[in-house]
């Protein structure tokens, strides 16, 4: 199609220092029903284009971020009908891309780039009927030019801010039931780890979380909440905020790990229970925390430099209350004892590190890596509904004995 006609139907509204907004007449946009049917990368000399076929034109906002270098494409609630493995293989300037829900009514695509890039060109061209093709063309640049504004760094949705922690007055709780917050990791644009047969951590942990919620709620002993109950992205800050808002008595984060080195993949398996500590219990735990803490960056949120290791440390010292830490350790002991009877545990099933999501002053919190998506047997189990149910049952019984012990002590 000749270039002039390409954007005849839908026009490029603005190109502002790397922030590009593509628009369509408002009457057209029926976001909920828009489908993305195909994604493709095209390399042309020094330029790399990302193309996405949509069932109709939508408003798109495109901008770049550094640390690491990424291009973000924000769209309304788009239903992604792309192959399971779409985006895992890059091309040209793009090393990989991800897509998914960021929030209610917001979808996002994150293009990881191998180096700083500029948005050379962006537009939506008409296809058959109402369908359009969104094209974003990238050109390489230098870190200096990127930083100088030609790359147009822009604060993304819900910028991460170091929120001053407000001390809550710990009045004795007058609640009929303990409040439990279940936290399935990742979601939406952040898939978590992906197994060889393309199972995604975000789906596995959501399935286990739902079963756990049902079991706990069915007992009638707890008030149970979830940080997410569908495939949507929730930032680590939001997870923490919800826990504070609920004044949760227990926070339980669910994950499933994978190991990168093929050599080790067949031997490393089993579940691990993590608690918060200023200094990681070992190198594996440190790497794990780093990986899980990267969730916001993966979703294309602007992570601030404030999050340096030093800052994290001082915050941890403030937050780590002896009492909460003791309860968390107690919970970890109980969990490991109970889980051991049901599932296989890793070689060192109790570890600790600086997980952001566990930084909670008043809520005993644990993060459980249920198993390894990279281990064939683990992967099979993690995706089996029967296994998920038995894990939910074991977790419920551990939580029961944890609270029974606390209540007994309080009397
Ligand atoms: Zn995870």
CSV table of C-alpha atoms and ligand atoms in Angstrom, one decimal:
chain,number,residue,atom,x,y,z
A,1,UNK,CA,0.0,0.0,0.0
A,2,UNK,CA,1.4,3.4,-0.9
A,3,UNK,CA,2.6,5.3,2.2
A,4,UNK,CA,0.2,8.2,1.7
A,5,UNK,CA,-2.9,6.0,1.9
A,6,UNK,CA,-1.6,4.0,4.8
A,7,UNK,CA,-2.8,6.4,7.5
A,8,UNK,CA,-5.6,7.9,5.5
A,9,UNK,CA,-8.3,6.4,7.7
A,10,UNK,CA,-6.7,6.9,11.0
A,11,UNK,CA,-4.3,9.6,11.6
A,12,UNK,CA,-1.2,9.9,13.7
A,13,UNK,CA,-2.3,12.4,16.3
A,14,UNK,CA,1.0,13.4,17.9
A,15,UNK,CA,4.6,12.6,18.0
A,16,UNK,CA,6.0,14.2,21.2
A,17,UNK,CA,9.6,13.3,22.1
A,18,UNK,CA,9.0,9.7,21.8
A,19,UNK,CA,5.5,9.7,23.2
A,20,UNK,CA,3.2,8.8,20.4
A,21,UNK,CA,-0.6,8.8,20.7
A,22,UNK,CA,-2.6,7.3,17.9
A,23,UNK,CA,-6.3,8.0,18.0
A,24,UNK,CA,-9.5,7.1,16.4
A,25,UNK,CA,-12.8,8.9,16.5
A,26,UNK,CA,-14.4,8.2,19.9
A,27,UNK,CA,-17.5,6.7,18.5
A,28,UNK,CA,-15.5,3.9,17.0
A,29,UNK,CA,-13.8,2.7,20.1
A,30,UNK,CA,-15.6,-0.2,21.6
A,31,UNK,CA,-12.6,-1.4,23.6
A,32,UNK,CA,-14.0,-4.5,25.2
A,33,UNK,CA,-14.6,-6.2,21.9
A,34,UNK,CA,-11.4,-5.4,20.2
A,35,UNK,CA,-9.2,-8.4,19.4
A,36,UNK,CA,-5.5,-8.6,18.6
A,37,UNK,CA,-5.2,-11.4,16.1
A,38,UNK,CA,-1.6,-11.3,14.9
A,39,UNK,CA,1.8,-9.9,16.0
A,40,UNK,CA,4.8,-9.8,13.8
A,41,UNK,CA,8.4,-8.4,13.8
A,42,UNK,CA,10.0,-7.1,10.7
A,43,UNK,CA,13.6,-6.2,10.4
A,44,UNK,CA,14.6,-3.8,7.6
A,45,UNK,CA,18.3,-2.8,7.8
A,46,UNK,CA,18.7,-0.8,10.9
A,47,UNK,CA,15.0,-0.5,11.6
A,48,UNK,CA,12.8,-3.0,13.4
A,49,UNK,CA,9.0,-2.9,13.1
A,50,UNK,CA,6.5,-4.3,15.5
A,51,UNK,CA,3.1,-5.0,13.9
A,52,UNK,CA,-0.1,-5.9,15.5
A,53,UNK,CA,-3.4,-6.7,13.7
A,54,UNK,CA,-6.4,-5.4,15.6
A,55,UNK,CA,-10.1,-6.1,14.8
A,56,UNK,CA,-10.7,-2.3,14.9
A,57,UNK,CA,-8.9,0.9,15.6
A,58,UNK,CA,-8.2,1.9,19.1
A,59,UNK,CA,-6.3,4.6,21.0
A,60,UNK,CA,-2.7,3.7,21.5
A,61,UNK,CA,-0.1,5.4,23.6
A,62,UNK,CA,3.5,4.5,22.8
A,63,UNK,CA,6.5,5.5,24.8
A,64,UNK,CA,10.0,4.4,25.8
A,65,UNK,CA,11.5,3.6,29.1
A,66,UNK,CA,15.1,3.0,30.3
A,67,UNK,CA,16.5,0.6,32.9
A,68,UNK,CA,16.1,-1.7,31.1
A,69,UNK,CA,15.4,-0.2,27.7
A,70,UNK,CA,11.8,-0.9,26.7
A,71,UNK,CA,9.0,0.4,24.4
A,72,UNK,CA,5.6,0.4,26.0
A,73,UNK,CA,2.4,0.3,23.9
A,74,UNK,CA,-0.7,1.0,26.0
A,75,UNK,CA,-4.1,0.1,24.6
A,76,UNK,CA,-7.6,-0.2,26.0
A,77,UNK,CA,-9.0,-3.6,27.0
A,78,UNK,CA,-7.8,-5.7,24.1
A,79,UNK,CA,-8.4,-9.4,23.9
A,80,UNK,CA,-5.1,-11.0,22.8
A,81,UNK,CA,-5.7,-13.9,20.5
A,82,UNK,CA,-2.1,-14.6,19.8
A,83,UNK,CA,-0.2,-17.9,19.9
A,84,UNK,CA,0.9,-19.0,23.4
A,85,UNK,CA,4.6,-18.5,22.5
A,86,UNK,CA,4.2,-15.1,20.7
A,87,UNK,CA,6.9,-12.7,21.7
A,88,UNK,CA,9.3,-15.2,23.2
A,89,UNK,CA,11.6,-14.9,20.2
A,90,UNK,CA,12.8,-11.5,19.2
A,91,UNK,CA,14.3,-10.0,16.1
A,92,UNK,CA,16.3,-7.0,15.1
A,93,UNK,CA,16.3,-4.5,17.9
A,94,UNK,CA,13.7,-6.3,19.9
A,95,UNK,CA,14.8,-9.2,22.1
A,96,UNK,CA,11.3,-10.2,23.2
A,97,UNK,CA,7.8,-8.9,23.8
A,98,UNK,CA,5.0,-9.4,26.3
A,99,UNK,CA,1.3,-8.6,26.2
A,100,UNK,CA,-1.6,-8.7,28.6
A,101,UNK,CA,-3.9,-6.9,30.9
A,102,UNK,CA,-2.3,-4.2,33.0
A,103,UNK,CA,-5.4,-3.1,34.8
A,104,UNK,CA,-9.2,-2.8,34.5
A,105,UNK,CA,-9.8,-1.8,30.8
A,106,UNK,CA,-6.1,-1.4,30.1
A,107,UNK,CA,-3.9,-3.6,28.0
A,108,UNK,CA,-0.2,-3.2,27.5
A,109,UNK,CA,2.5,-4.5,25.2
A,110,UNK,CA,6.1,-4.3,26.4
A,111,UNK,CA,8.9,-4.6,23.8
A,112,UNK,CA,12.2,-5.4,25.3
A,113,UNK,CA,15.0,-3.8,23.3
A,114,UNK,CA,18.6,-4.8,23.0
A,115,UNK,CA,19.7,-1.2,23.1
A,116,UNK,CA,18.2,2.3,23.5
A,117,UNK,CA,15.8,3.0,20.7
A,118,UNK,CA,13.7,5.8,19.2
A,119,UNK,CA,10.2,5.5,17.9
A,120,UNK,CA,11.0,6.2,14.2
A,121,UNK,CA,7.5,5.9,13.0
A,122,UNK,CA,4.1,4.8,14.3
A,123,UNK,CA,0.7,4.5,12.7
A,124,UNK,CA,-2.4,2.5,12.2
A,125,UNK,CA,-3.3,1.5,8.7
A,126,UNK,CA,-6.6,0.3,7.5
A,127,UNK,CA,-7.1,-3.4,6.7
A,128,UNK,CA,-10.2,-5.1,5.5
A,129,UNK,CA,-13.4,-3.9,7.1
A,130,UNK,CA,-12.8,-2.1,10.4
A,131,UNK,CA,-9.6,-4.0,11.1
A,132,UNK,CA,-6.3,-2.1,11.4
A,133,UNK,CA,-2.7,-2.8,11.6
A,134,UNK,CA,-0.7,-1.0,14.3
A,135,UNK,CA,2.9,-0.5,13.2
A,136,UNK,CA,5.6,0.8,15.5
A,137,UNK,CA,9.0,1.3,13.8
A,138,UNK,CA,12.1,1.5,16.0
A,139,UNK,CA,15.5,2.9,15.3
A,140,UNK,CA,18.6,2.3,17.5
A,141,UNK,CA,20.1,5.3,19.3
A,142,UNK,CA,22.8,5.9,21.9
A,143,UNK,CA,22.2,6.0,25.7
A,144,UNK,CA,23.1,9.6,25.6
A,145,UNK,CA,20.5,10.6,23.1
A,146,UNK,CA,17.9,8.4,24.7
A,147,UNK,CA,18.5,10.2,28.0
A,148,UNK,CA,18.5,13.6,26.4
A,149,UNK,CA,14.9,13.3,25.7
A,150,UNK,CA,14.8,12.2,22.1
A,151,UNK,CA,13.8,8.9,23.4
A,152,UNK,CA,11.1,10.6,25.4
A,153,UNK,CA,11.2,8.9,28.8
A,154,UNK,CA,7.8,9.2,30.3
A,155,UNK,CA,6.4,8.2,33.6
A,156,UNK,CA,4.2,5.1,33.0
A,157,UNK,CA,1.0,4.2,34.6
A,158,UNK,CA,1.0,4.2,38.4
A,159,UNK,CA,4.6,5.4,38.9
A,160,UNK,CA,6.3,3.6,41.7
A,161,UNK,CA,6.9,5.9,44.6
A,162,UNK,CA,8.5,5.1,47.8
A,163,UNK,CA,5.5,5.5,50.0
A,164,UNK,CA,6.2,6.7,53.5
A,165,UNK,CA,5.0,4.0,55.8
A,166,UNK,CA,2.4,5.1,58.2
A,167,UNK,CA,2.5,3.4,61.5
A,168,UNK,CA,-0.9,2.0,62.3
A,169,UNK,CA,-2.1,2.1,65.9
A,170,UNK,CA,-2.2,-1.6,66.8
A,171,UNK,CA,-5.4,-1.6,68.7
A,172,UNK,CA,-6.4,-5.1,69.7
A,173,UNK,CA,-8.4,-6.4,66.8
A,174,UNK,CA,-12.0,-7.0,67.4
A,175,UNK,CA,-12.6,-9.2,64.5
A,176,UNK,CA,-14.7,-12.3,64.4
A,177,UNK,CA,-12.4,-14.0,61.9
A,178,UNK,CA,-8.7,-13.6,61.0
A,179,UNK,CA,-8.2,-11.9,57.6
A,180,UNK,CA,-6.1,-13.8,55.1
A,181,UNK,CA,-4.8,-12.3,51.9
A,182,UNK,CA,-3.8,-14.7,49.2
A,183,UNK,CA,-1.4,-13.3,46.7
A,184,UNK,CA,-1.1,-15.2,43.4
A,185,UNK,CA,2.2,-13.8,41.8
A,186,UNK,CA,2.5,-12.0,38.5
A,187,UNK,CA,-0.6,-11.8,36.1
A,188,UNK,CA,-1.6,-10.0,33.0
A,189,UNK,CA,1.4,-8.6,31.2
A,190,UNK,CA,3.8,-10.3,33.6
A,191,UNK,CA,3.6,-14.1,32.9
A,192,UNK,CA,6.2,-15.1,35.5
A,193,UNK,CA,8.2,-18.1,34.6
A,194,UNK,CA,7.3,-20.1,31.5
A,195,UNK,CA,7.8,-23.8,31.2
A,196,UNK,CA,9.1,-25.7,28.2
A,197,UNK,CA,5.6,-26.6,27.1
A,198,UNK,CA,4.5,-23.0,27.5
A,199,UNK,CA,2.7,-23.2,30.8
A,200,UNK,CA,2.8,-19.8,32.6
A,201,UNK,CA,3.5,-19.3,36.3
A,202,UNK,CA,0.8,-16.6,36.5
A,203,UNK,CA,-2.0,-19.2,35.6
A,204,UNK,CA,-0.6,-22.0,37.8
A,205,UNK,CA,-0.5,-19.9,40.9
A,206,UNK,CA,-3.9,-18.3,40.2
A,207,UNK,CA,-5.4,-21.8,40.0
A,208,UNK,CA,-3.8,-22.9,43.3
A,209,UNK,CA,-4.8,-19.5,44.9
A,210,UNK,CA,-8.5,-20.0,43.9
A,211,UNK,CA,-8.5,-23.5,45.4
A,212,UNK,CA,-6.9,-22.3,48.6
A,213,UNK,CA,-9.4,-19.4,48.8
A,214,UNK,CA,-12.3,-21.8,48.5
A,215,UNK,CA,-10.9,-24.3,51.1
A,216,UNK,CA,-10.2,-21.5,53.6
A,217,UNK,CA,-13.5,-19.8,53.1
A,218,UNK,CA,-15.4,-23.1,53.2
A,219,UNK,CA,-14.0,-23.7,56.7
A,220,UNK,CA,-16.0,-20.7,57.9
A,221,UNK,CA,-13.1,-19.7,60.1
A,222,UNK,CA,-11.5,-17.0,58.0
A,223,UNK,CA,-12.2,-13.9,56.0
A,224,UNK,CA,-10.3,-14.5,52.7
A,225,UNK,CA,-9.2,-12.0,50.1
A,226,UNK,CA,-7.1,-12.2,47.0
A,227,UNK,CA,-4.8,-9.6,45.4
A,228,UNK,CA,-6.0,-10.8,42.0
A,229,UNK,CA,-8.7,-13.3,41.0
A,230,UNK,CA,-8.1,-13.2,37.3
A,231,UNK,CA,-5.3,-12.8,34.7
A,232,UNK,CA,-4.5,-9.1,35.4
A,233,UNK,CA,-1.4,-7.4,36.4
A,234,UNK,CA,-1.1,-6.0,40.0
A,235,UNK,CA,2.0,-4.1,41.0
A,236,UNK,CA,3.9,-5.1,44.1
A,237,UNK,CA,3.0,-1.8,45.7
A,238,UNK,CA,-0.7,-2.4,45.1
A,239,UNK,CA,-0.4,-5.8,46.7
A,240,UNK,CA,1.2,-4.3,49.7
A,241,UNK,CA,-1.4,-1.5,49.9
A,242,UNK,CA,-4.2,-4.0,49.9
A,243,UNK,CA,-2.6,-5.9,52.7
A,244,UNK,CA,-2.3,-2.7,54.8
A,245,UNK,CA,-5.8,-1.7,53.9
A,246,UNK,CA,-7.3,-5.0,55.1
A,247,UNK,CA,-4.9,-5.0,58.0
A,248,UNK,CA,-4.4,-8.7,57.1
A,249,UNK,CA,-3.5,-11.2,59.7
A,250,UNK,CA,-1.7,-13.4,57.2
A,251,UNK,CA,-0.3,-12.7,53.7
A,252,UNK,CA,0.6,-15.7,51.6
A,253,UNK,CA,2.2,-15.1,48.2
A,254,UNK,CA,2.2,-18.0,45.7
A,255,UNK,CA,4.8,-18.5,43.0
A,256,UNK,CA,6.4,-21.2,40.9
A,257,UNK,CA,10.1,-20.9,40.0
A,258,UNK,CA,12.1,-22.1,37.0
A,259,UNK,CA,15.8,-22.6,36.6
A,260,UNK,CA,17.6,-21.3,33.6
A,261,UNK,CA,20.5,-23.7,33.3
A,262,UNK,CA,19.5,-26.7,31.4
A,263,UNK,CA,22.0,-28.9,33.2
A,264,UNK,CA,20.3,-28.3,36.5
A,265,UNK,CA,16.7,-28.2,35.3
A,266,UNK,CA,16.3,-32.0,35.6
A,267,UNK,CA,17.6,-32.2,39.2
A,268,UNK,CA,16.2,-29.0,40.9
A,269,UNK,CA,12.7,-29.4,42.0
A,270,UNK,CA,10.3,-29.0,45.0
A,271,UNK,CA,8.7,-26.3,47.1
A,272,UNK,CA,10.4,-23.6,49.1
A,273,UNK,CA,9.0,-21.3,51.8
A,274,UNK,CA,10.5,-17.8,51.9
A,275,UNK,CA,10.3,-15.2,54.6
A,276,UNK,CA,11.7,-11.7,54.7
A,277,UNK,CA,15.2,-11.0,55.7
A,278,UNK,CA,17.5,-8.1,55.3
A,279,UNK,CA,20.3,-10.4,54.1
A,280,UNK,CA,19.5,-13.3,51.9
A,281,UNK,CA,20.0,-16.7,53.5
A,282,UNK,CA,22.0,-17.8,50.5
A,283,UNK,CA,22.7,-16.9,46.9
A,284,UNK,CA,19.8,-18.8,45.4
A,285,UNK,CA,17.4,-16.9,47.7
A,286,UNK,CA,19.0,-13.6,46.8
A,287,UNK,CA,18.6,-14.3,43.1
A,288,UNK,CA,15.0,-15.4,43.6
A,289,UNK,CA,14.1,-12.2,45.4
A,290,UNK,CA,15.7,-10.2,42.7
A,291,UNK,CA,13.7,-12.0,40.1
A,292,UNK,CA,10.4,-11.6,41.9
A,293,UNK,CA,11.0,-8.0,42.7
A,294,UNK,CA,11.5,-7.3,38.9
A,295,UNK,CA,7.8,-7.8,38.3
A,296,UNK,CA,7.0,-4.1,38.1
A,297,UNK,CA,9.8,-3.5,35.6
A,298,UNK,CA,8.6,-6.4,33.5
A,299,UNK,CA,5.2,-4.8,33.3
A,300,UNK,CA,6.8,-1.6,32.1
A,301,UNK,CA,6.4,0.4,35.3
A,302,UNK,CA,8.9,3.0,35.9
A,303,UNK,CA,11.1,1.7,38.7
A,304,UNK,CA,12.9,4.5,40.5
A,305,UNK,CA,16.5,4.5,41.4
A,306,UNK,CA,15.4,4.9,45.0
A,307,UNK,CA,15.0,1.2,45.0
A,308,UNK,CA,18.7,0.7,45.3
A,309,UNK,CA,20.0,-2.1,47.6
A,310,UNK,CA,21.0,0.4,50.3
A,311,UNK,CA,17.5,2.0,50.4
A,312,UNK,CA,15.9,-1.4,50.6
A,313,UNK,CA,18.1,-2.3,53.5
A,314,UNK,CA,17.2,0.7,55.6
A,315,UNK,CA,13.5,0.3,54.9
A,316,UNK,CA,13.8,-3.3,55.9
A,317,UNK,CA,15.4,-2.5,59.2
A,318,UNK,CA,12.6,-0.1,60.0
A,319,UNK,CA,9.9,-2.4,59.0
A,320,UNK,CA,11.1,-5.7,60.3
A,321,UNK,CA,9.3,-5.9,63.6
A,322,UNK,CA,10.4,-8.6,65.9
A,323,UNK,CA,6.9,-9.8,66.5
A,324,UNK,CA,5.9,-10.0,62.9
A,325,UNK,CA,9.2,-11.7,62.0
A,326,UNK,CA,8.6,-14.3,64.7
A,327,UNK,CA,5.1,-15.0,63.5
A,328,UNK,CA,6.3,-15.3,59.9
A,329,UNK,CA,9.1,-17.7,60.9
A,330,UNK,CA,6.5,-19.7,62.9
A,331,UNK,CA,4.3,-19.9,59.9
A,332,UNK,CA,7.2,-21.0,57.7
A,333,UNK,CA,7.9,-23.9,60.1
A,334,UNK,CA,4.3,-25.0,60.2
A,335,UNK,CA,4.0,-24.8,56.4
A,336,UNK,CA,7.1,-26.8,55.8
A,337,UNK,CA,6.1,-29.5,58.3
A,338,UNK,CA,2.7,-29.8,56.7
A,339,UNK,CA,3.7,-29.5,53.1
A,340,UNK,CA,6.4,-32.2,53.5
A,341,UNK,CA,3.6,-34.8,53.9
A,342,UNK,CA,2.0,-33.8,50.6
A,343,UNK,CA,4.5,-32.6,48.1
A,344,UNK,CA,8.2,-32.7,47.5
A,345,UNK,CA,10.3,-29.9,49.0
A,346,UNK,CA,13.5,-28.4,47.7
A,347,UNK,CA,16.8,-29.3,49.3
A,348,UNK,CA,16.6,-26.2,51.6
A,349,UNK,CA,12.9,-25.6,52.0
A,350,UNK,CA,13.2,-22.7,54.3
A,351,UNK,CA,15.0,-19.6,53.0
A,352,UNK,CA,14.8,-15.9,53.4
A,353,UNK,CA,15.6,-12.8,51.3
A,354,UNK,CA,14.5,-9.2,50.6
A,355,UNK,CA,11.3,-9.9,48.8
A,356,UNK,CA,9.5,-6.6,48.3
A,357,UNK,CA,6.1,-8.1,48.6
A,358,UNK,CA,7.0,-9.4,52.1
A,359,UNK,CA,8.0,-6.0,53.4
A,360,UNK,CA,5.1,-5.8,55.8
A,361,UNK,CA,5.6,-4.4,59.3
A,362,UNK,CA,2.4,-5.8,60.9
A,363,UNK,CA,1.3,-8.7,58.8
A,364,UNK,CA,3.1,-12.1,59.0
A,365,UNK,CA,4.0,-12.9,55.4
A,366,UNK,CA,5.4,-15.8,53.5
A,367,UNK,CA,6.2,-16.4,49.8
A,368,UNK,CA,5.9,-20.0,48.6
A,369,UNK,CA,7.6,-21.2,45.5
A,370,UNK,CA,5.4,-24.2,44.9
A,371,UNK,CA,7.8,-26.0,42.6
A,372,UNK,CA,9.9,-25.7,39.5
A,373,UNK,CA,8.3,-25.0,36.1
A,374,UNK,CA,11.6,-26.1,34.6
A,375,UNK,CA,11.4,-29.6,36.1
A,376,UNK,CA,9.4,-32.1,34.0
A,377,UNK,CA,7.7,-33.8,36.9
A,378,UNK,CA,7.1,-30.6,38.8
A,379,UNK,CA,5.6,-29.0,35.7
A,380,UNK,CA,3.2,-31.9,35.3
A,381,UNK,CA,2.1,-31.6,38.9
A,382,UNK,CA,1.9,-27.9,39.0
A,383,UNK,CA,-0.6,-28.1,36.2
A,384,UNK,CA,-2.6,-30.9,37.6
A,385,UNK,CA,-5.9,-30.0,39.2
A,386,UNK,CA,-5.6,-32.9,41.7
A,387,UNK,CA,-2.2,-31.8,42.8
A,388,UNK,CA,-3.3,-28.2,43.1
A,389,UNK,CA,-6.2,-29.3,45.3
A,390,UNK,CA,-3.9,-31.4,47.6
A,391,UNK,CA,-1.6,-28.4,48.0
A,392,UNK,CA,-4.5,-26.1,48.8
A,393,UNK,CA,-5.6,-28.7,51.4
A,394,UNK,CA,-2.1,-28.9,52.9
A,395,UNK,CA,-1.8,-25.1,53.1
A,396,UNK,CA,-5.2,-24.9,54.7
A,397,UNK,CA,-4.3,-27.4,57.4
A,398,UNK,CA,-1.0,-25.5,58.0
A,399,UNK,CA,-2.8,-22.2,58.3
A,400,UNK,CA,-5.3,-23.9,60.7
A,401,UNK,CA,-2.5,-25.0,63.0
A,402,UNK,CA,-0.8,-21.7,62.8
A,403,UNK,CA,-3.9,-19.8,64.0
A,404,UNK,CA,-4.8,-22.5,66.5
A,405,UNK,CA,-1.3,-21.9,68.1
A,406,UNK,CA,-1.7,-18.2,68.1
A,407,UNK,CA,-5.1,-18.3,69.7
A,408,UNK,CA,-3.9,-20.7,72.3
A,409,UNK,CA,-1.1,-18.4,73.2
A,410,UNK,CA,-3.4,-15.4,73.4
A,411,UNK,CA,-5.6,-17.0,75.9
B,1,LIG,ZN1,7.1,-15.7,40.7
